[in-house]
Coordinates of C-alpha atoms in Angstrom, one line a residue:
X50 CA 0.0 0.0 0.0
X51 CA 1.3 3.4 -0.9
X52 CA 2.3 5.6 2.1
X53 CA 0.5 8.8 2.9
X54 CA 2.6 11.8 1.8
X55 CA 1.6 14.0 4.8
X56 CA 2.8 12.8 8.1
X57 CA 0.9 13.1 11.4
X58 CA 2.1 16.4 13.1
X59 CA 4.6 16.0 15.9
X60 CA 3.0 18.8 17.9
X61 CA -0.1 16.5 18.5
X62 CA 2.1 14.1 20.4
X63 CA 2.6 16.7 23.0
X64 CA 0.0 17.0 25.9
X65 CA -2.7 19.7 25.7
X66 CA -1.9 22.8 27.7
X67 CA -4.6 25.2 28.8
X68 CA -3.6 27.9 31.3
X69 CA -6.1 29.2 33.9
X70 CA -6.6 32.8 33.0
X71 CA -8.8 35.5 34.6
X72 CA -10.8 36.8 31.6
X73 CA -11.5 40.4 32.4
X74 CA -11.9 41.5 28.8
X75 CA -15.2 42.0 26.9
X76 CA -15.8 38.3 26.6
X77 CA -15.7 35.4 26.9
X78 CA -15.9 35.3 30.7
X79 CA -14.8 32.6 33.1
X80 CA -17.3 29.7 33.4
X81 CA -18.7 28.4 36.7
X82 CA -17.4 25.0 37.8
X83 CA -20.9 23.6 37.4
X84 CA -20.8 24.6 33.7
X85 CA -17.4 23.0 33.1
X86 CA -18.4 19.8 34.9
X87 CA -21.6 19.5 32.9
X88 CA -19.6 19.7 29.7
X89 CA -17.5 16.7 30.6
X90 CA -20.5 14.4 30.6
X91 CA -21.1 11.9 27.8
X92 CA -22.1 13.0 24.3
X93 CA -25.7 12.3 23.3
X94 CA -27.3 12.2 19.9
X95 CA -28.8 15.3 18.5
X96 CA -32.4 13.8 18.5
X97 CA -32.1 11.7 21.6
X98 CA -35.1 12.3 24.0
X99 CA -32.7 13.4 26.7
X100 CA -31.1 16.0 24.3
X101 CA -34.6 17.3 23.3
X102 CA -35.5 17.6 27.0
X103 CA -32.4 19.7 27.6
X104 CA -33.3 21.9 24.6
X105 CA -36.8 22.4 26.1
X106 CA -35.2 23.4 29.5
X107 CA -33.1 26.0 27.7
X108 CA -36.1 27.5 25.9
X109 CA -37.9 28.0 29.2
X110 CA -34.9 29.5 30.8
X111 CA -34.3 31.9 27.9
X112 CA -37.9 33.0 28.0
X113 CA -37.3 34.1 31.5
X114 CA -34.0 35.9 30.8
X115 CA -35.5 37.6 27.7
X116 CA -38.7 38.3 29.6
X117 CA -40.9 36.9 26.8
X118 CA -43.5 34.3 26.1
X119 CA -42.5 33.9 22.4
X120 CA -43.0 30.4 21.0
X121 CA -40.1 31.0 18.6
X122 CA -37.4 31.1 21.3
X123 CA -34.5 28.7 20.6
X124 CA -30.7 28.6 20.0
X125 CA -28.4 28.7 17.0
X126 CA -25.4 26.5 16.7
X127 CA -23.1 29.5 16.2
X128 CA -21.4 32.4 18.0
X129 CA -23.2 35.6 18.7
X130 CA -22.5 36.7 15.1
X131 CA -24.9 33.9 14.1
X132 CA -27.7 35.8 15.9
X133 CA -27.0 38.9 13.9
X134 CA -26.9 36.9 10.7
X135 CA -30.1 35.0 11.5
X136 CA -32.3 38.0 12.5
X137 CA -31.2 40.0 9.4
X138 CA -31.4 37.0 7.0
X139 CA -34.9 36.0 8.1
X140 CA -36.4 39.5 8.3
X141 CA -34.9 41.2 5.2
X142 CA -35.4 40.7 1.5
X143 CA -33.8 42.4 -1.5
X144 CA -34.5 46.1 -1.5
X145 CA -35.9 46.3 2.1
X146 CA -34.8 49.4 3.9
X147 CA -33.0 48.9 7.2
X148 CA -32.0 51.6 9.6
X149 CA -29.1 50.8 11.9
X150 CA -28.5 52.7 15.1
X151 CA -24.8 53.1 15.3
X152 CA -23.2 53.3 18.8
X153 CA -20.0 51.5 17.9
X154 CA -18.5 48.6 16.0
X155 CA -21.5 46.3 16.0
X156 CA -23.5 48.9 14.0
X157 CA -20.8 48.7 11.3
X158 CA -21.0 44.9 11.4
X159 CA -24.8 44.8 11.1
X160 CA -24.6 47.2 8.1
X161 CA -22.1 45.0 6.4
X162 CA -24.3 41.9 6.9
X163 CA -27.5 43.6 5.9
X164 CA -26.0 44.8 2.6
X165 CA -24.9 41.2 1.8
X166 CA -28.6 40.2 2.1
X167 CA -29.6 42.8 -0.5
X168 CA -31.0 45.4 1.9
X169 CA -31.0 49.2 1.4
X170 CA -28.9 50.1 4.4
X171 CA -29.1 53.5 6.2
X172 CA -27.3 54.4 9.4
X173 CA -28.0 56.9 12.2
X174 CA -24.9 57.6 14.2
X175 CA -24.7 58.6 17.9
X176 CA -21.9 60.9 19.0
X177 CA -18.8 59.1 20.4
X178 CA -19.5 57.7 23.8
X179 CA -23.2 58.5 23.7
X180 CA -26.4 56.6 22.9
X181 CA -29.2 57.6 20.5
X182 CA -32.2 59.5 21.7
X183 CA -35.8 58.7 20.8
X184 CA -36.0 61.9 18.9
X185 CA -32.9 61.1 16.9
X186 CA -34.4 57.7 16.0
X187 CA -37.7 59.2 15.1
X188 CA -36.1 61.7 12.7
X189 CA -34.1 59.1 11.0
X190 CA -37.1 56.8 10.7
X191 CA -39.2 59.6 9.3
X192 CA -36.5 60.2 6.6
X193 CA -35.7 56.6 5.7
X194 CA -39.1 54.8 6.3
X195 CA -37.4 51.5 7.2
X196 CA -39.0 48.1 7.4
X197 CA -36.4 47.1 10.1
X198 CA -34.6 49.0 12.8
X199 CA -31.5 47.4 14.3
X200 CA -30.1 48.5 17.7
X201 CA -27.3 47.2 19.9
X202 CA -28.3 47.5 23.5
X203 CA -24.7 47.2 24.8
X204 CA -21.9 47.9 22.4
X205 CA -18.8 46.2 23.7
X206 CA -16.5 48.3 21.5
X207 CA -17.5 51.6 23.1
X208 CA -19.1 50.6 26.4
X209 CA -22.2 52.4 25.4
X210 CA -25.7 51.4 26.7
X211 CA -28.5 52.2 24.3
X212 CA -31.9 53.0 26.0
X213 CA -34.7 50.9 24.5
X214 CA -37.8 51.9 26.3
X215 CA -40.2 53.7 23.9
X216 CA -38.4 52.4 20.8
X217 CA -40.8 49.5 20.2
X218 CA -43.9 51.7 20.1
X219 CA -42.0 54.1 17.8
X220 CA -41.3 51.2 15.4
X221 CA -45.0 50.3 15.4
X222 CA -45.8 53.9 14.3
X223 CA -43.7 53.2 11.2
X224 CA -44.8 49.6 10.7
X225 CA -41.2 48.7 11.3
X226 CA -39.7 45.6 13.1
X227 CA -37.2 46.1 15.9
X228 CA -34.1 43.9 16.2
X229 CA -31.9 44.2 19.3
X230 CA -28.5 42.8 19.9
X231 CA -28.0 42.0 23.6
X232 CA -24.8 39.9 23.3
X233 CA -22.9 42.0 25.8
X234 CA -25.8 43.4 27.9
X235 CA -28.3 40.6 28.8
X236 CA -28.1 39.9 32.6
X237 CA -26.1 43.0 33.2
X238 CA -28.8 45.6 32.6
X239 CA -32.6 45.6 32.4
X240 CA -34.2 44.0 29.3
X241 CA -37.8 43.2 28.8
X242 CA -38.7 41.9 25.3
X243 CA -42.5 41.7 25.5
X244 CA -43.0 44.8 27.6
X245 CA -40.8 46.9 25.4
X246 CA -42.3 45.5 22.2
X247 CA -39.1 44.2 20.7
X248 CA -39.6 41.9 17.7
X249 CA -36.4 39.9 17.5
X250 CA -33.4 39.6 19.9
X251 CA -30.3 37.4 20.4
X252 CA -27.6 37.3 23.0
X253 CA -24.2 35.7 23.7
X254 CA -23.8 32.5 25.7
X255 CA -20.2 33.5 26.7
X256 CA -20.8 36.9 28.4
X257 CA -22.9 37.3 31.5
X258 CA -24.2 33.7 31.2
X259 CA -20.7 32.4 31.4
X260 CA -21.2 29.4 29.1
X261 CA -18.9 28.6 26.2
X262 CA -19.3 30.5 22.9
X263 CA -20.8 28.6 20.0
X264 CA -24.5 28.5 20.9
X265 CA -26.6 31.6 20.6
X266 CA -30.1 32.2 22.2
X267 CA -32.5 34.0 20.0
X268 CA -36.2 34.9 20.0
X269 CA -38.8 36.1 17.5
X270 CA -42.2 37.5 18.4
X271 CA -45.4 37.1 16.4
X272 CA -44.8 40.2 14.3
X273 CA -41.4 38.9 13.2
X274 CA -42.8 35.4 12.5
X275 CA -45.6 37.0 10.5
X276 CA -43.1 39.0 8.5
X277 CA -41.2 35.7 7.8
X278 CA -44.4 34.0 6.7
X279 CA -45.1 36.8 4.3
X280 CA -41.7 36.7 2.6
X281 CA -41.8 36.8 -1.2
X282 CA -38.6 34.7 -1.4
X283 CA -37.0 31.9 0.5
X284 CA -34.6 32.8 3.3
X285 CA -31.2 33.0 1.6
X286 CA -29.3 30.8 4.0
X287 CA -30.8 27.4 4.9
X288 CA -28.8 27.3 8.2
X289 CA -30.5 30.5 9.5
X290 CA -34.1 29.7 8.5
X291 CA -36.1 30.3 11.6
X292 CA -39.0 27.9 10.7
X293 CA -36.6 25.0 10.1
X294 CA -34.5 25.6 13.2
X295 CA -37.7 26.3 15.2
X296 CA -39.1 22.9 14.1
X297 CA -35.9 21.3 15.3
X298 CA -36.3 23.0 18.7
X299 CA -40.1 22.1 18.8
X300 CA -41.3 25.7 18.8
X301 CA -44.3 25.6 16.6
X302 CA -46.2 22.4 17.7
X303 CA -45.1 20.4 14.7
X304 CA -43.1 17.2 14.7
X305 CA -39.4 17.8 15.4
X306 CA -37.2 17.6 12.3
X307 CA -33.5 17.1 11.7
X308 CA -31.9 20.4 10.8
X309 CA -28.3 20.0 11.9
X310 CA -26.3 18.1 14.4
X311 CA -26.2 20.2 17.5
X312 CA -23.4 20.0 20.1
X313 CA -24.9 18.2 23.1
X314 CA -22.0 19.3 25.3
X315 CA -22.6 23.0 24.5
X316 CA -26.3 22.4 25.4
X317 CA -25.2 20.9 28.8
X318 CA -23.0 23.9 29.5
X319 CA -25.6 26.5 28.5
X320 CA -28.4 24.7 30.4
X321 CA -26.4 24.9 33.6
X322 CA -25.4 28.5 33.0
X323 CA -29.0 29.5 32.5
X324 CA -30.0 27.5 35.6
X325 CA -27.4 29.4 37.7
X326 CA -28.8 32.7 36.4
X327 CA -32.4 31.7 37.1
X328 CA -31.5 30.6 40.6
X329 CA -29.8 33.9 41.3
X330 CA -32.8 35.8 39.8
X331 CA -32.7 38.5 37.1
X332 CA -32.9 41.3 39.6
X333 CA -30.1 40.0 41.7
X334 CA -28.0 39.3 38.7
X335 CA -28.4 42.8 37.3
X336 CA -27.9 44.4 40.6
X337 CA -24.6 42.5 41.1
X338 CA -23.3 43.7 37.8
X339 CA -24.4 47.3 38.4
X340 CA -22.7 47.4 41.8
X341 CA -19.5 45.9 40.5
X342 CA -19.5 48.4 37.6
X343 CA -19.8 51.3 40.1
X344 CA -16.9 49.9 42.1
X345 CA -14.8 49.7 39.0
X346 CA -15.7 53.3 37.9
X347 CA -14.9 54.7 41.3
X348 CA -11.6 52.9 41.4
X349 CA -10.6 54.0 37.9
X350 CA -11.6 57.6 38.5
X351 CA -9.8 57.6 41.9
X352 CA -6.6 56.8 40.0
X353 CA -7.4 59.7 37.6
X354 CA -8.5 57.7 34.5
X355 CA -11.1 59.1 32.2
X356 CA -14.0 56.8 31.1
X357 CA -14.9 56.9 27.4
X358 CA -18.7 56.6 27.6
X359 CA -20.9 59.3 29.0
X360 CA -22.0 58.7 32.6
X361 CA -25.7 58.3 31.7
X362 CA -24.9 55.9 28.8
X363 CA -22.4 53.5 30.4
X364 CA -22.7 49.7 30.0
X365 CA -22.2 47.9 33.3
X366 CA -20.6 44.8 31.7
X367 CA -17.9 46.4 29.6
X368 CA -16.1 49.6 30.7
X369 CA -14.0 51.6 28.3
X370 CA -11.1 53.7 29.6
X371 CA -9.4 56.3 27.5
X372 CA -5.7 55.4 26.9
X373 CA -3.6 58.2 28.6
X374 CA -1.1 60.1 26.5
X375 CA 2.3 58.4 26.3
X376 CA 0.9 54.9 27.2
X377 CA 1.1 52.0 24.8
X378 CA -2.1 50.1 25.5
X379 CA -0.8 46.9 23.9
X380 CA 2.2 46.8 26.1
X381 CA 0.0 47.2 29.2
X382 CA -2.3 44.4 28.0
X383 CA 0.6 42.1 27.3
X384 CA 2.2 42.8 30.7
X385 CA -1.1 42.0 32.5
X386 CA -1.4 38.7 30.6
X387 CA 2.2 37.6 30.8
X388 CA 2.8 38.6 34.5
X389 CA -0.7 38.0 36.0
X390 CA -2.6 35.8 33.5
X391 CA -5.3 38.6 33.6
X392 CA -6.9 39.7 30.3
X393 CA -7.4 43.4 29.8
X394 CA -8.3 44.3 26.2
X395 CA -7.8 47.3 23.9
X396 CA -10.4 49.0 21.7
X397 CA -12.3 47.6 18.7
X398 CA -13.4 49.3 15.5
X399 CA -14.0 53.0 16.2
X400 CA -12.2 52.8 19.6
X401 CA -9.1 50.8 18.4
X402 CA -6.0 52.3 19.9
X403 CA -8.1 54.8 22.0
X404 CA -9.4 52.8 24.9
X405 CA -8.8 49.9 27.3
X406 CA -11.7 47.6 27.8
X407 CA -12.4 45.8 31.1
X408 CA -15.3 43.3 31.3
X409 CA -17.3 42.4 34.4
X410 CA -19.5 39.5 33.4
X411 CA -20.9 36.5 35.1
X412 CA -18.5 34.9 37.5
X413 CA -16.2 37.9 37.1
X414 CA -18.7 40.4 38.4
X415 CA -17.5 40.3 42.0
X416 CA -15.9 42.9 44.3
X417 CA -12.9 40.7 44.7
X418 CA -12.3 40.5 40.9
X419 CA -12.9 44.2 40.5
X420 CA -10.2 44.9 43.0
X421 CA -7.9 42.4 41.3
X422 CA -8.2 43.9 37.9
X423 CA -7.8 47.4 39.2
X424 CA -4.5 46.3 40.9
X425 CA -3.3 44.5 37.8
X426 CA -4.2 47.5 35.6
X427 CA -2.3 49.9 37.9
X428 CA 0.7 47.6 38.2
X429 CA 0.9 47.0 34.4
X430 CA 0.7 50.8 33.7
X431 CA 3.6 51.3 36.1
X432 CA 5.6 48.5 34.5
X433 CA 5.2 50.0 31.1
X434 CA 5.8 53.6 32.2
X435 CA 7.4 53.8 35.6
X436 CA 7.2 57.6 35.8
X437 CA 3.5 57.7 35.1
X438 CA 1.5 59.9 37.4
X439 CA -1.9 58.4 38.0
X440 CA -3.5 61.6 39.2
X441 CA -2.8 63.1 35.8
X442 CA -4.1 60.2 33.8
X443 CA -7.3 61.9 32.9
X444 CA -5.6 64.3 30.5
X445 CA -7.5 64.2 27.2
X446 CA -5.8 62.8 24.1

């Protein structure tokens, strides 16, 4: 028999090495031991009754966390980006007008995706570090007459929190659907899908929930499902088709179908992460994140650092700090990781090179970890620039 020309790699004869890091960036966050233990359990088939029961548990838990009774509540086998793809793919057809509220990088990403689905894309931009007002949204909607409005509740690139109350009724005035990205915000700030009349939402498993990335909770209300049913054309991507995935998840009262092979181990981890959040309760979970964010703000400002987002528009889960003049943010982040195994991130998109980002999510939203990241941040700044004066760190760039 002829020998294979490509040899097995020598590197795979070495043992797997995974360091234990404190993930204080914008996500993923550290997982609870119960989540990690659950993921070590045996793999099950994607249509085994035990797997379907776990999927049903997840649906119920996510209805609580989203504060919705929507039948079409399920998960995608994808990262949070999949939630953005799926909402846009299902609710847009060629030529449809979409208005994107831009408070950072994720507005840019949504615009790119929507254009690939053939939409007529318009953007309304907030001032740097600020959210959009209802009046700014109203004016933009009056001008563009969109069929879909897309907003990011918490933009992890800027640390900006977008207010949502009143936007749902505004969209109904314009016969417009409202899509909201809560990847970085759900569980760290208030969100009520039904009460606020939000038509489609998705979130990240790896942020406040503290599950692994790769499985994305999503929900569509009756208006969004009706828009889907009235489409003139098929959804362009089979993998994102809400009716097919919904039937796999048993959302519509029809027999379950095979859509794809879901990861049972990701389901275990997400199920336990949701169970932990439910046991804590939404109010307690949100309060814990808000309290830790205030502790972080106070600590940073006591050292003289300037926060990027306006005080009234700050996202509790991701804090953006202006990089002081004369500081190389990358060297600071590298020192924190190399010396302390603590992740502190730089900016993204419009904030690249301008800010540090510190995340407080899930297991990492505790006073002890706030104090830890503050100390590591201070020590890493000192290591990079020994003569740095912390009281003068707020000088604007």
